[in-house]
Amino acid sequence: MVATVEKPTSAVAPRRRQREINLRIPGPTTLPPLVRRALSGQMINHRGPEFAALQDETVAGVRRVFRTQNEILFFPGAGTGGLEAALVNSFSPGDAVLCITVGSFGERWCEIARAFGLQVEQMAWPWGSAADPAVVADRLAGGPPVKGVMITHNETSTGVTNPVGEIAPAVHRAGALLLVDCVSSMGAIPCETDGWGVDVAITGSQKAWMIPPGMTMLSVSPRAWEATKTAKLPRSYWDFQAALEFQKKGQTPYTPAITQMYGLRAALRMMDEEGLENVFRRHHEIADYTRRGIRRLGLQLAADLRYVSDTVTAVVAPEGVDMKLVHKRLRDEHGVILATGQEHWRETHFRIGHLGYVRRSEIQQALRALGEVLGR
Ligand SMILES: *Cc1c(COP(=O)(O)O)cnc(C)c1O
């Protein structure tokens, strides 16, 4: 099956083109038809009762997916904004934090912490590995105290899912706040916000949520709220207290991302209908199918097999193959868009996204195309 991709030549062409594309990157992800329809909703007064109802429904739905009783806050912005928001509401300049990294997104979060003047101790694992709970526990039991621990749940650059649940107890014993980047896991892989005692969990609209980029969602535990009261890092737009105060009145401090919330309402109804456990199971089965297919092509997974991600698969590029050309052929001849590696993995690895609105047939087509292109 060869899907031809036409160059857009008129205002009508891009629509046709988009439908034929198999977008296999780990976000932004493909939108379901129901969500696309919801996105065309007319604007409403963001200080009126319709908005209050929209906010109530979406906050409650997101709370269920986060598996938490904690407060849920939305901010228009990228996931990275949510990562910044978590820090500025939790800490004061000079506070010591332990930043656990296994790839590019963890490293980015460390950089943000440094930019705000936190005293950052980075515990880095090589790309492809997961953080070792025993090593983290040793450090927290032995070394100088830290106010918080930051960790990426699912490292999108390497296709690794960190065992956050096994790391959390040591963080709690140390009396530190647990901040978790769940941008590419929440809604696809079980992320037990309350079960693990995550103080601030952060996600982004364009990953597993099946809606466009532009909104970050966070959960804030009672302990994190206490910390917010004394946290002195500069913040204005990202202020949690202002956001919650307005949410209680059915509003937001600034103009909300109404369109994303229309999409989110539709997406949450879809997730409810499928059942969250079934959503998780679908992601696991499709990820497993992807991994088996990659191996059948004679390719090697980049991630430690014990911690492979169910939302993104990172693959070692075959030796001597020009991956730029492979990506181009996949795109031009098959309509398949894969993600390149990130940073020093750019040329040596590639990634397949399988999160959100994804079906097995799309992976099948992508793998078949990959086999065909690599076979030449
Ligand atoms: C995508 C992603 C981010 C960043 O999200 P943006 O919306 O691009 O800022 C952060 N962390 C992880 C794990 C991600 O996958």
Coordinates of C-alpha atoms and ligand atoms in Angstrom, one line a residue:
M1 CA 0.0 0.0 0.0
V2 CA 1.6 3.2 -1.1
A3 CA -0.1 6.4 -0.1
T4 CA 0.8 9.2 -2.4
V5 CA 1.5 12.6 -0.8
E6 CA 0.6 15.6 -3.0
K7 CA 2.3 18.9 -2.7
P8 CA -0.4 21.4 -1.6
T9 CA -1.2 23.4 -4.7
S10 CA -4.4 25.2 -3.6
A11 CA -6.3 26.0 -0.5
V12 CA -8.0 22.7 -0.7
A13 CA -5.0 20.5 -1.1
P14 CA -3.6 20.7 2.4
R15 CA -6.7 19.1 3.8
R16 CA -6.3 16.1 1.6
R17 CA -2.6 15.9 2.3
Q18 CA -3.1 16.0 6.0
R19 CA -5.6 13.1 6.0
E20 CA -3.1 10.9 4.2
I21 CA -0.2 11.6 6.5
N22 CA 0.7 9.1 9.2
L23 CA 2.1 11.4 11.8
R24 CA 4.2 9.2 14.0
I25 CA 5.9 11.8 16.2
P26 CA 5.6 11.9 19.9
G27 CA 3.5 15.1 19.8
P28 CA 1.7 17.0 18.5
T29 CA -0.4 13.9 17.9
T30 CA -3.2 13.2 15.4
L31 CA -6.6 14.7 16.3
P32 CA -9.7 12.4 16.3
P33 CA -12.6 13.6 14.1
L34 CA -14.8 14.3 17.2
V35 CA -12.1 16.6 18.6
R36 CA -11.6 18.4 15.3
R37 CA -15.3 19.1 15.2
A38 CA -15.3 20.3 18.8
L39 CA -12.4 22.7 18.0
S40 CA -14.6 24.6 15.6
G41 CA -16.9 25.8 18.4
Q42 CA -17.8 29.4 18.6
M43 CA -16.2 31.6 21.2
I44 CA -18.0 32.3 24.5
N45 CA -17.7 34.8 27.3
H46 CA -14.8 33.5 29.4
R47 CA -16.4 35.2 32.4
G48 CA -19.8 33.7 31.9
P49 CA -21.6 30.5 33.0
E50 CA -20.9 28.5 29.8
F51 CA -17.2 28.8 30.5
A52 CA -17.6 27.9 34.2
A53 CA -19.4 24.7 33.1
L54 CA -16.7 23.9 30.5
Q55 CA -14.0 24.4 33.1
D56 CA -15.8 22.3 35.7
E57 CA -16.2 19.4 33.4
T58 CA -12.7 19.5 32.0
V59 CA -11.0 19.9 35.4
A60 CA -13.0 17.0 36.8
G61 CA -12.1 14.8 33.8
V62 CA -8.4 15.7 33.9
R63 CA -8.5 14.9 37.7
R64 CA -9.8 11.4 36.9
V65 CA -7.0 10.8 34.4
F66 CA -4.4 12.1 36.8
R67 CA -5.9 9.7 39.4
T68 CA -5.8 12.4 42.0
Q69 CA -7.9 14.4 44.5
N70 CA -5.5 17.3 44.1
E71 CA -6.3 20.7 42.6
I72 CA -6.0 20.8 38.8
L73 CA -4.9 24.0 37.0
F74 CA -4.8 24.8 33.3
F75 CA -2.6 27.4 31.7
P76 CA -2.4 28.4 28.1
G77 CA 1.1 27.5 27.1
A78 CA 3.6 24.8 26.1
G79 CA 4.4 21.9 28.4
T80 CA 7.7 23.6 29.2
G81 CA 5.7 26.5 30.7
G82 CA 4.1 23.9 33.0
L83 CA 7.6 22.7 34.0
E84 CA 8.6 26.3 34.8
A85 CA 5.3 26.9 36.7
A86 CA 6.0 23.9 38.9
L87 CA 9.3 25.3 39.9
V88 CA 8.4 28.9 40.5
N89 CA 5.5 28.0 42.7
S90 CA 7.4 25.5 44.8
F91 CA 10.8 27.0 45.6
S92 CA 12.8 30.1 46.6
P93 CA 16.1 31.3 45.1
G94 CA 19.0 29.1 46.4
D95 CA 16.8 26.2 47.3
A96 CA 18.5 22.8 46.7
V97 CA 16.8 20.5 44.3
L98 CA 17.7 17.1 43.0
C99 CA 17.1 16.8 39.3
I100 CA 17.1 13.3 37.9
T101 CA 17.7 13.1 34.2
V102 CA 17.8 10.3 31.7
G103 CA 17.6 12.4 28.5
S104 CA 16.9 15.7 26.9
F105 CA 13.6 16.7 28.6
G106 CA 15.1 16.0 32.0
E107 CA 18.1 18.1 31.1
R108 CA 15.8 20.9 30.0
W109 CA 14.1 21.0 33.3
C110 CA 17.4 21.2 35.1
E111 CA 18.3 24.2 32.9
I112 CA 15.1 26.0 33.8
A113 CA 15.8 25.4 37.5
R114 CA 19.3 26.8 37.1
A115 CA 18.0 29.8 35.2
F116 CA 15.8 30.6 38.3
G117 CA 18.8 30.4 40.6
L118 CA 18.0 27.1 42.3
Q119 CA 20.9 25.1 43.5
V120 CA 20.6 22.1 41.2
E121 CA 22.2 18.8 41.8
Q122 CA 21.8 16.7 38.7
M123 CA 21.8 12.9 38.9
A124 CA 22.2 11.9 35.3
W125 CA 21.8 8.4 33.8
P126 CA 23.1 7.6 30.3
W127 CA 20.5 8.1 27.5
G128 CA 18.6 4.9 27.1
S129 CA 18.7 4.0 30.8
A130 CA 16.2 4.6 33.5
A131 CA 16.9 6.1 36.9
D132 CA 17.8 3.5 39.5
P133 CA 15.5 3.8 42.6
A134 CA 18.2 2.4 44.9
V135 CA 20.8 4.9 43.8
V136 CA 18.3 7.8 44.3
A137 CA 17.3 6.4 47.7
D138 CA 21.0 6.2 48.8
R139 CA 21.6 9.8 47.7
L140 CA 18.5 11.1 49.5
A141 CA 19.3 9.2 52.7
G142 CA 22.9 10.3 52.8
G143 CA 23.7 13.6 51.1
P144 CA 22.8 17.2 51.9
P145 CA 19.1 17.8 52.2
V146 CA 17.0 18.9 49.2
K147 CA 13.7 20.8 49.0
G148 CA 12.5 19.0 46.0
V149 CA 13.1 16.2 43.5
M150 CA 12.4 16.6 39.8
I151 CA 12.0 13.6 37.5
T152 CA 10.7 12.9 34.0
H153 CA 8.1 10.1 34.1
N154 CA 8.4 9.3 30.4
E155 CA 11.6 10.5 28.7
T156 CA 10.4 11.3 25.2
S157 CA 13.9 11.7 23.8
T158 CA 15.0 8.1 24.6
G159 CA 11.7 6.1 24.9
V160 CA 12.3 5.3 28.6
T161 CA 9.7 5.3 31.4
N162 CA 11.2 6.0 34.8
P163 CA 10.0 3.9 37.7
V164 CA 8.6 6.9 39.5
G165 CA 6.5 4.8 41.8
E166 CA 9.6 3.0 43.1
I167 CA 11.5 6.3 43.6
A168 CA 8.7 8.2 45.3
P169 CA 9.0 6.6 48.8
A170 CA 12.6 7.8 49.3
V171 CA 11.6 11.3 48.2
H172 CA 8.9 11.3 50.9
R173 CA 11.2 9.9 53.5
A174 CA 13.6 12.8 52.8
G175 CA 10.7 15.3 53.2
A176 CA 11.2 16.7 49.7
L177 CA 8.5 17.7 47.2
L178 CA 8.2 15.3 44.3
L179 CA 7.7 17.1 41.0
V180 CA 7.1 14.9 37.9
D181 CA 7.1 15.8 34.2
C182 CA 4.3 13.6 32.9
V183 CA 4.0 15.5 29.7
S184 CA 4.3 12.4 27.4
S185 CA 2.9 9.8 29.8
M186 CA -0.3 11.2 31.4
G187 CA -3.4 9.8 29.6
A188 CA -1.5 6.9 28.0
I189 CA 0.6 5.3 30.7
P190 CA -0.7 4.9 34.3
C191 CA 0.6 7.9 36.3
E192 CA -0.5 7.5 39.9
T193 CA -0.5 11.0 41.1
D194 CA -2.0 10.2 44.5
G195 CA -0.8 6.6 44.6
W196 CA 2.8 7.7 44.4
G197 CA 2.3 11.0 46.2
V198 CA 3.3 13.3 43.3
D199 CA 3.2 16.9 44.6
V200 CA 3.2 18.6 41.2
A201 CA 2.5 16.6 38.1
I202 CA 2.7 18.4 34.7
T203 CA 1.3 17.5 31.3
G204 CA 0.8 19.0 27.9
S205 CA -2.2 19.1 25.6
Q206 CA -0.5 17.9 22.4
K207 CA 0.7 14.5 23.7
A208 CA -1.7 11.7 24.8
W209 CA -4.7 14.1 25.2
M210 CA -5.5 14.1 21.5
I211 CA -5.9 17.8 21.4
P212 CA -3.7 20.6 19.8
P213 CA -0.7 22.1 21.4
G214 CA -1.2 25.2 23.6
M215 CA -2.3 24.2 27.0
T216 CA -0.5 22.7 30.0
M217 CA -2.3 21.0 32.9
L218 CA -0.9 20.5 36.4
S219 CA -2.0 18.9 39.6
V220 CA -0.9 20.5 42.9
S221 CA -0.9 18.5 46.2
P222 CA -1.8 20.0 49.6
R223 CA 1.9 19.8 50.5
A224 CA 2.8 21.7 47.4
W225 CA 0.2 24.4 48.2
E226 CA 1.9 24.9 51.6
A227 CA 5.2 25.3 49.8
T228 CA 3.6 27.8 47.4
K229 CA 2.8 30.1 50.3
T230 CA 6.5 30.6 51.2
A231 CA 8.0 30.1 47.7
K232 CA 9.8 33.3 46.7
L233 CA 10.8 32.6 43.1
P234 CA 9.5 35.4 40.9
R235 CA 6.2 34.5 39.2
S236 CA 3.2 36.3 37.8
Y237 CA 1.5 34.6 34.9
W238 CA 2.2 31.2 36.3
D239 CA 1.0 31.9 39.8
F240 CA -0.9 28.9 41.2
Q241 CA -2.8 30.8 43.9
A242 CA -4.3 33.3 41.4
A243 CA -5.2 30.5 39.1
L244 CA -7.0 28.6 41.9
E245 CA -8.8 31.7 43.2
F246 CA -10.3 32.4 39.8
Q247 CA -11.1 28.7 39.2
K248 CA -13.2 28.7 42.3
K249 CA -15.2 31.6 40.8
G250 CA -15.6 29.7 37.5
Q251 CA -13.0 31.8 35.7
T252 CA -9.3 32.1 35.0
P253 CA -7.0 35.1 35.8
Y254 CA -6.3 35.6 32.1
T255 CA -8.0 34.6 28.9
P256 CA -8.2 30.8 28.9
A257 CA -7.4 28.5 25.9
I258 CA -11.1 28.0 25.2
T259 CA -10.6 26.1 22.0
Q260 CA -8.2 23.6 23.6
M261 CA -10.8 23.2 26.3
Y262 CA -13.5 22.4 23.8
G263 CA -11.2 19.8 22.3
L264 CA -10.3 18.5 25.8
R265 CA -14.0 18.1 26.7
A266 CA -14.5 15.9 23.6
A267 CA -11.3 14.0 24.2
L268 CA -12.2 13.3 27.8
R269 CA -15.6 12.0 26.8
M270 CA -13.8 9.7 24.3
M271 CA -11.4 8.5 27.0
D272 CA -14.3 7.9 29.4
E273 CA -16.2 5.9 26.9
E274 CA -13.1 3.7 26.1
G275 CA -12.3 3.5 29.8
L276 CA -9.0 4.6 31.2
E277 CA -7.7 1.1 31.7
N278 CA -8.5 0.3 28.1
V279 CA -6.7 3.4 27.0
F280 CA -3.6 2.2 28.9
R281 CA -4.0 -1.3 27.5
R282 CA -4.3 0.0 24.0
H283 CA -1.1 2.0 24.4
H284 CA 0.7 -1.0 25.8
E285 CA -0.4 -3.3 23.1
I286 CA 0.4 -0.9 20.3
A287 CA 3.8 -0.2 21.8
D288 CA 4.5 -3.9 22.1
Y289 CA 3.5 -4.3 18.5
T290 CA 5.8 -1.5 17.5
R291 CA 8.7 -3.0 19.4
R292 CA 8.2 -6.4 17.9
G293 CA 7.9 -4.9 14.4
I294 CA 11.2 -3.0 14.9
R295 CA 13.0 -6.1 15.9
R296 CA 11.6 -8.0 13.0
L297 CA 13.2 -5.4 10.8
G298 CA 16.5 -6.3 12.4
L299 CA 16.7 -3.0 14.2
Q300 CA 17.6 -2.4 17.8
L301 CA 15.7 -0.6 20.5
A302 CA 17.5 2.3 22.2
A303 CA 15.9 1.9 25.6
D304 CA 16.6 -0.5 28.4
L305 CA 14.1 -3.2 27.7
R306 CA 12.9 -3.2 31.4
Y307 CA 11.8 0.4 31.1
V308 CA 10.7 0.8 27.4
S309 CA 8.0 3.4 26.9
D310 CA 4.5 2.7 25.8
T311 CA 4.2 6.1 24.2
V312 CA 7.4 6.5 22.1
T313 CA 9.9 4.0 20.7
A314 CA 13.5 5.1 20.2
V315 CA 15.4 3.0 17.7
V316 CA 19.1 2.8 16.9
A317 CA 19.6 3.8 13.2
P318 CA 21.2 1.1 11.2
E319 CA 24.9 1.5 10.5
G320 CA 25.8 3.3 7.3
V321 CA 22.3 4.5 6.5
D322 CA 21.6 8.1 5.7
M323 CA 18.7 8.7 8.1
K324 CA 17.9 12.1 6.5
L325 CA 17.2 10.3 3.3
V326 CA 15.1 7.6 5.0
H327 CA 13.0 10.3 6.7
K328 CA 12.5 12.1 3.4
R329 CA 11.5 8.9 1.5
L330 CA 9.2 7.9 4.3
R331 CA 7.5 11.3 4.1
D332 CA 7.5 11.7 0.3
E333 CA 6.7 8.2 -0.8
H334 CA 4.6 6.8 2.1
G335 CA 3.3 9.8 4.0
V336 CA 4.9 8.5 7.1
I337 CA 6.5 11.1 9.4
L338 CA 8.9 9.7 12.0
A339 CA 10.7 11.8 14.6
T340 CA 14.5 12.1 14.4
G341 CA 16.7 11.6 17.5
Q342 CA 17.3 14.5 19.7
E343 CA 20.6 16.3 20.3
H344 CA 23.6 13.8 20.1
W345 CA 21.1 11.2 19.0
R346 CA 19.9 13.2 16.0
E347 CA 21.7 11.3 13.3
T348 CA 22.1 8.0 15.2
H349 CA 18.6 7.3 16.3
F350 CA 15.0 7.8 15.3
R351 CA 11.7 7.7 17.1
I352 CA 8.2 6.5 16.5
G353 CA 5.4 8.1 18.5
H354 CA 2.4 5.9 19.4
L355 CA 0.4 7.9 21.8
G356 CA -3.1 9.5 21.9
Y357 CA -5.3 8.7 19.0
V358 CA -3.3 5.8 17.6
R359 CA -4.4 2.6 16.0
R360 CA -2.4 -0.5 15.3
S361 CA -3.0 -0.2 11.5
E362 CA -1.1 3.1 11.5
I363 CA 1.9 1.4 13.1
Q364 CA 1.6 -1.4 10.7
Q365 CA 1.7 1.0 7.7
A366 CA 4.7 2.9 9.2
L367 CA 6.6 -0.3 9.8
R368 CA 5.9 -1.6 6.4
A369 CA 7.1 1.7 4.9
L370 CA 10.2 1.7 7.0
G371 CA 11.0 -1.9 5.9
E372 CA 10.5 -0.9 2.3
V373 CA 12.7 2.2 2.5
L374 CA 15.5 0.5 4.5
G375 CA 15.4 -2.5 2.2
R376 CA 16.6 -0.4 -0.6
Ligands
LIG1 C1 6.9 17.3 24.8 C2 7.6 17.3 26.2 C3 7.9 18.4 26.9 C4 7.8 19.8 26.4 O1 6.5 20.1 25.9 P1 6.4 21.5 25.0 O2 4.9 21.6 24.9 O3 7.1 21.2 23.8 O4 7.0 22.5 25.8 C5 8.4 18.2 28.2 N1 8.6 17.0 28.7 C6 8.4 15.9 28.0 C7 8.6 14.6 28.6 C8 7.8 16.0 26.7 O5 7.6 14.9 26.0

